[in-house]
CSV table of C-alpha atoms in Angstrom, one decimal:
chain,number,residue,atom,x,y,z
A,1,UNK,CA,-39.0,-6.2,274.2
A,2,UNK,CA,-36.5,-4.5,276.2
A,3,UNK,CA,-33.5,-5.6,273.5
A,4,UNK,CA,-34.9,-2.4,271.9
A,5,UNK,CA,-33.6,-0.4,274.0
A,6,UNK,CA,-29.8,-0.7,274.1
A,7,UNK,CA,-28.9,2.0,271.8
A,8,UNK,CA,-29.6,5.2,273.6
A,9,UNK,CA,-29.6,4.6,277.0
A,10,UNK,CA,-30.1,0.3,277.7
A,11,UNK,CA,-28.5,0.7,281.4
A,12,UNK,CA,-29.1,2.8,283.6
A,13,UNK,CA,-26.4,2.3,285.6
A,14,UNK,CA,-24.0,3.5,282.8
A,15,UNK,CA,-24.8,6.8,281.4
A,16,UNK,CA,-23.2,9.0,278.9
A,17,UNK,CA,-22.5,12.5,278.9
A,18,UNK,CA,-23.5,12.6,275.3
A,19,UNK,CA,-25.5,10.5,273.6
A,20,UNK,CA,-24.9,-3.8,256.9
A,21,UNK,CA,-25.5,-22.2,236.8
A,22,UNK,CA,-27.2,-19.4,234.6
A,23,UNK,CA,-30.5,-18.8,235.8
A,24,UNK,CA,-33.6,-15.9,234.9
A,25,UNK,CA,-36.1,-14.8,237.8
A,26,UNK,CA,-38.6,-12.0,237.1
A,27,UNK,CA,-41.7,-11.7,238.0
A,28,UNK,CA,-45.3,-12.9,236.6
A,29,UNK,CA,-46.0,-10.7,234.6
A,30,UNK,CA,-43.3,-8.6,234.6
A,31,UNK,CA,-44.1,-4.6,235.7
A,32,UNK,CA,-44.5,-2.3,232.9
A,33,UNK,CA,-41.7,0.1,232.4
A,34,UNK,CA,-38.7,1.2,229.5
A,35,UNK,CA,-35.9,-1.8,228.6
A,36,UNK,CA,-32.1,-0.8,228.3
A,37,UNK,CA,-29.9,-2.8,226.6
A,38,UNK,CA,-26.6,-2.8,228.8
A,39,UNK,CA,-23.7,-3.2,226.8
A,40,UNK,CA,-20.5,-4.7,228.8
A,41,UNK,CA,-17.2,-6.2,227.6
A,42,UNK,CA,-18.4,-9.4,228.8
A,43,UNK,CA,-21.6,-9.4,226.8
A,44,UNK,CA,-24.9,-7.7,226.7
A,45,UNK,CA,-27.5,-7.3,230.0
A,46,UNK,CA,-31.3,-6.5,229.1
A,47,UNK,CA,-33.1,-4.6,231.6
A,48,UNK,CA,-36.8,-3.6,232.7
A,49,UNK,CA,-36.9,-0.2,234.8
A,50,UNK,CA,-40.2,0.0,236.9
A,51,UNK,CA,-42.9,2.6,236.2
A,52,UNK,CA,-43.8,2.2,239.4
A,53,UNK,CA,-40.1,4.0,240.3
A,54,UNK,CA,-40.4,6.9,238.9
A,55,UNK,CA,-38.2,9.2,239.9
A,56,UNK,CA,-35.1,6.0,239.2
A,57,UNK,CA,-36.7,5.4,236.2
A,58,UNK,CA,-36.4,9.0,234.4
A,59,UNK,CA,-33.1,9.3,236.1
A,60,UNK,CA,-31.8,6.4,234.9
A,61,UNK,CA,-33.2,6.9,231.4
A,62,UNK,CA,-31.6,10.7,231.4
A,63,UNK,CA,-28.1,9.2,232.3
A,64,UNK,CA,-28.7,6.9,229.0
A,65,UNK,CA,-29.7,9.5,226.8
A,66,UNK,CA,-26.8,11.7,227.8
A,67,UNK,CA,-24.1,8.0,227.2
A,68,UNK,CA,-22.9,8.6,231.1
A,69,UNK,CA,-22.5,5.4,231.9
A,70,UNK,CA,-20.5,5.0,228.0
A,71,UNK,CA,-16.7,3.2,229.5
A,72,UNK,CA,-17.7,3.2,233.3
A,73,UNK,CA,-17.0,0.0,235.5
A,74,UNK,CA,-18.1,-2.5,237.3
A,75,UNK,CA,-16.1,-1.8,239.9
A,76,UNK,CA,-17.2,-4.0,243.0
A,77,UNK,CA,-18.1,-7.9,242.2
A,78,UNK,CA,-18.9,-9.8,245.5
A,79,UNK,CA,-19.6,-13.5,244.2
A,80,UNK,CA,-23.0,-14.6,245.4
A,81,UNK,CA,-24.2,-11.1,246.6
A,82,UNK,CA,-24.1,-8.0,243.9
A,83,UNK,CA,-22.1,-6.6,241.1
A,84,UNK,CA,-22.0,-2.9,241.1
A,85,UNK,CA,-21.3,-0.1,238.6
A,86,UNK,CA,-22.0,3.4,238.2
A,87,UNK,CA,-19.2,5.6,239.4
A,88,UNK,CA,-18.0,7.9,236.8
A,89,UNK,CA,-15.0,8.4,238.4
A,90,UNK,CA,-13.9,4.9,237.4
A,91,UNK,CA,-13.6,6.0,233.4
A,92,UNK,CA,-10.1,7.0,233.6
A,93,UNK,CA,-9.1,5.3,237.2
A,94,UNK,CA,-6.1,3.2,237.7
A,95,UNK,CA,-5.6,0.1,238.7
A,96,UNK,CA,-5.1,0.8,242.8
A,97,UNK,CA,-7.8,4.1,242.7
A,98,UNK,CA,-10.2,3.9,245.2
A,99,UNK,CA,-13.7,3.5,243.6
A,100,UNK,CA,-17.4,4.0,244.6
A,101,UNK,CA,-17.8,7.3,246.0
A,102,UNK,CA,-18.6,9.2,242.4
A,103,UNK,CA,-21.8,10.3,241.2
A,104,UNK,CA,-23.4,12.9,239.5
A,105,UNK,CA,-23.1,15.2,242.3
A,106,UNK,CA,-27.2,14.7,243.4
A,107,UNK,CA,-29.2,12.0,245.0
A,108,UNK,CA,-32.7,10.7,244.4
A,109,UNK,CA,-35.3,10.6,246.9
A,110,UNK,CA,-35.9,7.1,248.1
A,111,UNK,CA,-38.8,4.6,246.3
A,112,UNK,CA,-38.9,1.4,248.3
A,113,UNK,CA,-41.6,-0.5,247.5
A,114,UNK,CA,-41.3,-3.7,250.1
A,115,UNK,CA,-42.8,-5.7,249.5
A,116,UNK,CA,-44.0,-5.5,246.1
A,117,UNK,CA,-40.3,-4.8,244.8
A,118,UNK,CA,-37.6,-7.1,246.2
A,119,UNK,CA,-34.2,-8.4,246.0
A,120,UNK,CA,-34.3,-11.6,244.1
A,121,UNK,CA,-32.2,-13.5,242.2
A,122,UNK,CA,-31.5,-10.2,239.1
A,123,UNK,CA,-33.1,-7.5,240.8
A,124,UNK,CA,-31.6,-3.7,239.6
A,125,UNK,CA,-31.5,-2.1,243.2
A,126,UNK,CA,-30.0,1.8,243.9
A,127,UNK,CA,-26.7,2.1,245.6
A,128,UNK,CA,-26.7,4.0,248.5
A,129,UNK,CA,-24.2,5.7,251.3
A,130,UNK,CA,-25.0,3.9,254.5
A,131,UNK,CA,-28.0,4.6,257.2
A,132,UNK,CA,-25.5,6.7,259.6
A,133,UNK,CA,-25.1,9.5,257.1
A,134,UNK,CA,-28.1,9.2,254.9
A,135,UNK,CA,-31.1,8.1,257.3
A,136,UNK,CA,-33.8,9.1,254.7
A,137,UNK,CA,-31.9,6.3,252.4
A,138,UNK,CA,-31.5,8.3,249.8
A,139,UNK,CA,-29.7,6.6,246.5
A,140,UNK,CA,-27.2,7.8,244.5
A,141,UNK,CA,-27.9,9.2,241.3
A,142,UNK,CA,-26.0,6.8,239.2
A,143,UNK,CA,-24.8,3.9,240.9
A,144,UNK,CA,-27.1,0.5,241.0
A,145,UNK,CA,-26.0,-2.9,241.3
A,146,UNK,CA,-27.7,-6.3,240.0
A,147,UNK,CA,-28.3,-8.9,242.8
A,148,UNK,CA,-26.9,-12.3,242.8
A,149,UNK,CA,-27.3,-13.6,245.7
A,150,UNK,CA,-28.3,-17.1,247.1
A,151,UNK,CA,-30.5,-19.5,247.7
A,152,UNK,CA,-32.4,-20.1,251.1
A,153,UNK,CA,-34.3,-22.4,253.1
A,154,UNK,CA,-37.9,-21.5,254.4
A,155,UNK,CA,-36.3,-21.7,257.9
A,156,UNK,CA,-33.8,-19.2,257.0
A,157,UNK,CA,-36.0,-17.1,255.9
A,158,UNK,CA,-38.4,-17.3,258.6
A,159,UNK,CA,-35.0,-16.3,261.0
A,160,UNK,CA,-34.0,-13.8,258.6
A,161,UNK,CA,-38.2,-12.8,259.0
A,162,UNK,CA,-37.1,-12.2,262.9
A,163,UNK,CA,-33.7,-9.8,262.7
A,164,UNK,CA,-35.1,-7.9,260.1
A,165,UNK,CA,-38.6,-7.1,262.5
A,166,UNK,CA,-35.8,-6.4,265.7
A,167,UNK,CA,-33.7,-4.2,263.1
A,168,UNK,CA,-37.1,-2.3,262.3
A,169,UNK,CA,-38.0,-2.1,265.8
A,170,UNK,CA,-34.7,-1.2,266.7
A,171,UNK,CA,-34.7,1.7,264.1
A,172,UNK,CA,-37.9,2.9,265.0
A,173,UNK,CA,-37.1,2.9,268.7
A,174,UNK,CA,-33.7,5.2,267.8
A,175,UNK,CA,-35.9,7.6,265.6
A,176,UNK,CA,-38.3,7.8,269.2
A,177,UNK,CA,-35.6,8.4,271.3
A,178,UNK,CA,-34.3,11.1,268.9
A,179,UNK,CA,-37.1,13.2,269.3
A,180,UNK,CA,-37.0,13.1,273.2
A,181,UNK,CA,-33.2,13.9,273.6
A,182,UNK,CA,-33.6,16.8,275.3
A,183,UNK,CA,-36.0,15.1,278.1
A,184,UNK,CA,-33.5,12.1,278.4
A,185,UNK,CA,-30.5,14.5,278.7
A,186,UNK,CA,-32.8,15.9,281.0
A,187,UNK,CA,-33.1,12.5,283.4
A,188,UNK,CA,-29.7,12.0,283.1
A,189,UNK,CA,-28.7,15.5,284.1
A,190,UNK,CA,-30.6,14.8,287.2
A,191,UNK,CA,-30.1,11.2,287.7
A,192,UNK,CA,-33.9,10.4,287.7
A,193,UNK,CA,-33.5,6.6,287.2
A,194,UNK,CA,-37.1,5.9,287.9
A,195,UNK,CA,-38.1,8.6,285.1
A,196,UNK,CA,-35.8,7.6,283.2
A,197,UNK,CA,-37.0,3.5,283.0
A,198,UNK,CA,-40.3,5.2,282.9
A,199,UNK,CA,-40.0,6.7,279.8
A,200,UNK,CA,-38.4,3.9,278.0
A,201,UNK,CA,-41.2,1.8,278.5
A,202,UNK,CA,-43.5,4.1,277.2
A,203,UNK,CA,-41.2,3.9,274.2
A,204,UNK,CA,-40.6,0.1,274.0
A,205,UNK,CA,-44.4,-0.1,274.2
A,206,UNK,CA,-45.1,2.5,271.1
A,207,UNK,CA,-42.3,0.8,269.3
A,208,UNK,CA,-43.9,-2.6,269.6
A,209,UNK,CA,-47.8,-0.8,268.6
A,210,UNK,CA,-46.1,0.8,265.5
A,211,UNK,CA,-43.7,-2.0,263.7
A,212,UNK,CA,-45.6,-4.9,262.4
A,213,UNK,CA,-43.2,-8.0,262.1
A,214,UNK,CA,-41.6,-8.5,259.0
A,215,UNK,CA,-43.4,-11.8,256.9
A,216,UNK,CA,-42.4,-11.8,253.7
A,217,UNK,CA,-44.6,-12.5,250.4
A,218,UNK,CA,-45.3,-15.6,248.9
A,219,UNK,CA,-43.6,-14.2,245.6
A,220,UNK,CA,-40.3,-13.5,248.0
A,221,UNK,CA,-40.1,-17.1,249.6
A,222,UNK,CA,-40.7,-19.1,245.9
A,223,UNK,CA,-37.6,-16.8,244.6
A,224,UNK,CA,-35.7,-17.0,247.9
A,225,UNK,CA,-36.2,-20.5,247.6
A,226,UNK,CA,-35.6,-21.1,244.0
A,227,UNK,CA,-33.1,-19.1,242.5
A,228,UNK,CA,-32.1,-17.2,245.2
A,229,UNK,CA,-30.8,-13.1,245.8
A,230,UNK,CA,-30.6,-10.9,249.1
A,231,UNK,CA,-33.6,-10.9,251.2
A,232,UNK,CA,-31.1,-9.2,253.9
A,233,UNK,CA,-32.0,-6.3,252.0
A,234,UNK,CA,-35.3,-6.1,251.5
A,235,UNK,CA,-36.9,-2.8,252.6
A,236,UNK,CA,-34.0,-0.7,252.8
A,237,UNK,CA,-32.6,-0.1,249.0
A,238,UNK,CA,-35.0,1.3,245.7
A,239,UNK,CA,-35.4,-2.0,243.9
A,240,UNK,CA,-36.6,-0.2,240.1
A,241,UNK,CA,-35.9,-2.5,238.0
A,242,UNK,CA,-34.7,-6.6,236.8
A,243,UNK,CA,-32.7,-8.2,234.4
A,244,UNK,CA,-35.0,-9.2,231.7
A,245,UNK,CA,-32.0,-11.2,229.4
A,246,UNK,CA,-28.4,-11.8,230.1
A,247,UNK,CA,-28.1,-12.9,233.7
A,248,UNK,CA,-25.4,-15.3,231.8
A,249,UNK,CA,-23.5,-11.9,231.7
A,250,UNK,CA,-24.0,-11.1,235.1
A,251,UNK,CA,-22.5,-14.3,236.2
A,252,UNK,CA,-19.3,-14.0,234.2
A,253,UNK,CA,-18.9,-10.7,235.7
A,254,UNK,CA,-19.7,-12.1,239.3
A,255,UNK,CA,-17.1,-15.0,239.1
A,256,UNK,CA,-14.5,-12.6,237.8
A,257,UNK,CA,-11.0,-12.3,239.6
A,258,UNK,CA,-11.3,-9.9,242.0
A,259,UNK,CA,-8.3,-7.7,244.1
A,260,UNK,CA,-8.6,-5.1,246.6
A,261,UNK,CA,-12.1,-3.7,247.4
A,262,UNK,CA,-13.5,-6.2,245.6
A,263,UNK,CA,-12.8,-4.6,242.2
A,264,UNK,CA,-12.4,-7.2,239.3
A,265,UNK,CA,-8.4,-7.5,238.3
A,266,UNK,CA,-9.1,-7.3,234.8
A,267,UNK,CA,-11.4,-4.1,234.1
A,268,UNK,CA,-15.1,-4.9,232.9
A,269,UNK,CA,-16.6,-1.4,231.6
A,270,UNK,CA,-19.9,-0.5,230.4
A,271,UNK,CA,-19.4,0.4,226.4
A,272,UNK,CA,-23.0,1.7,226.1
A,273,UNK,CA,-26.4,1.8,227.0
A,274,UNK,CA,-29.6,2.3,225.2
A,275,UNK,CA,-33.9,1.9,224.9
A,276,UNK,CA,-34.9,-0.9,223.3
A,277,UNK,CA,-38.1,-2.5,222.1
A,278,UNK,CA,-39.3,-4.4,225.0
């Protein structure tokens, strides 16, 4: 598909000099793993952290034991998407601070698990800084957000199916062309057009033997379909963990007021977290 191939060098008559009502969804049978109780000024969220997450999972369980997340806010709510929390610079932040780039000064190697792990309607998913500046998608070590989402039709989903193979293909073809920058400086240096076309065939064609197009599960389509989330997604955030009680929470907190940044007006904080019995 030559669409691939727009990034790094599309044209070739154009070269460079340099080369985004109260409902409960888990799955059947829920994946074993510890329960946190989430404590919040709007009420209390139960949570299952994957075993099959590791790495999240004892992070996440040595940021309770050490009460990190004790007064910290939910500092972006986007109604029918996510709310998000974690930033421990929001404990003592004012009203018009700027909010989400805190952390506990490390980041945790990425465990995405598509499509086993997904994000549907409750899903506990890692924040992360964006693919330009963190290409191994590493997540932040404290900050997670709980999916809201929406609902979808199975021909939205079967469109969504489509961008989110051309974003894969288009993702793999950048990695390719990564690794022969020096030859394509090389046919631009000498304006070998034909060598140039040449070689990114031979990379359109790898591309299209090495990304399988994206189908989603049966699991993925019942909960897109049913009670909704981000399927948008899918395949490029840690999903470790889901909301096992108190989605009910998780609504108030989505439908909240919100002002600039998409921080709630009034504050919502986190008053404690802890293990439970499951």
């Amino acid at each position: 598909m030559s669409s691939i191939g727009i990034a790094t060098f599309a044209s070739l008559t154009t070269i460079p000099e340099e080369t985004t009502a109260v409902k409960e969804m888990t799955q059947n049978p829920i994946p074993a793993g510890p329960t946190v109780l989430i404590t919040t000024t709007m009420g209390d969220i139960k949570v299952r952290l994957y075993d099959e997450t590791p790495k999240h999972r004892d992070n996440f369980m040595k940021l309770v034991s050490e009460n990190y997340y004790d007064s910290i806010l939910f500092h972006r709510v986007i109604k029918n998407f996510m709310v998000q929390t974690g930033d421990p610079t929001s404990k003592t932040a004012g009203p018009d601070t700027p909010l989400g780039s805190g952390d506990p000064s490390y980041t945790i190697e990425a465990e995405i698990d598509y499509p086993k792990f997904f994000h549907k309607y409750g899903a506990l998913a890692a924040a992360r800084t964006s693919d330009q500046i963190n290409p191994e998608r590493r997540s932040s070590g404290s900050q997670f957000y709980i999916v809201t989402g929406n609902k979808y039709t199975a021909g939205q989903l079967a469109q969504m199916e489509q961008r989110m193979t051309q974003q894969a293909m288009q993702d793999y073809f950048q990695k390719l062309t990564a690794e022969y920058q020096d030859t394509i400086k090389s046919f631009y240096k000498s304006g070998d057009k034909e060598g140039l076309e040449a070689l990114r065939q031979e990379l359109i064609a790898k591309t299209e033997a090495n990304v399988k197009p994206v189908k989603m599960t049966e699991e993925a389509v019942a909960a897109y379909t049913t009670v909704g989330g981000t399927p948008h997604l899918d395949g490029t955030y840690t999903v470790f963990g889901e909301v096992l009680e108190g989605m009910d929470v998780v609504e108030k907190i989505q439908n909240s007021v919100t002002g600039k940044n998409d921080r709630p007006v009034e504050d919502i904080r986190i008053l404690g977290m802890k293990k439970v019995e499951k």
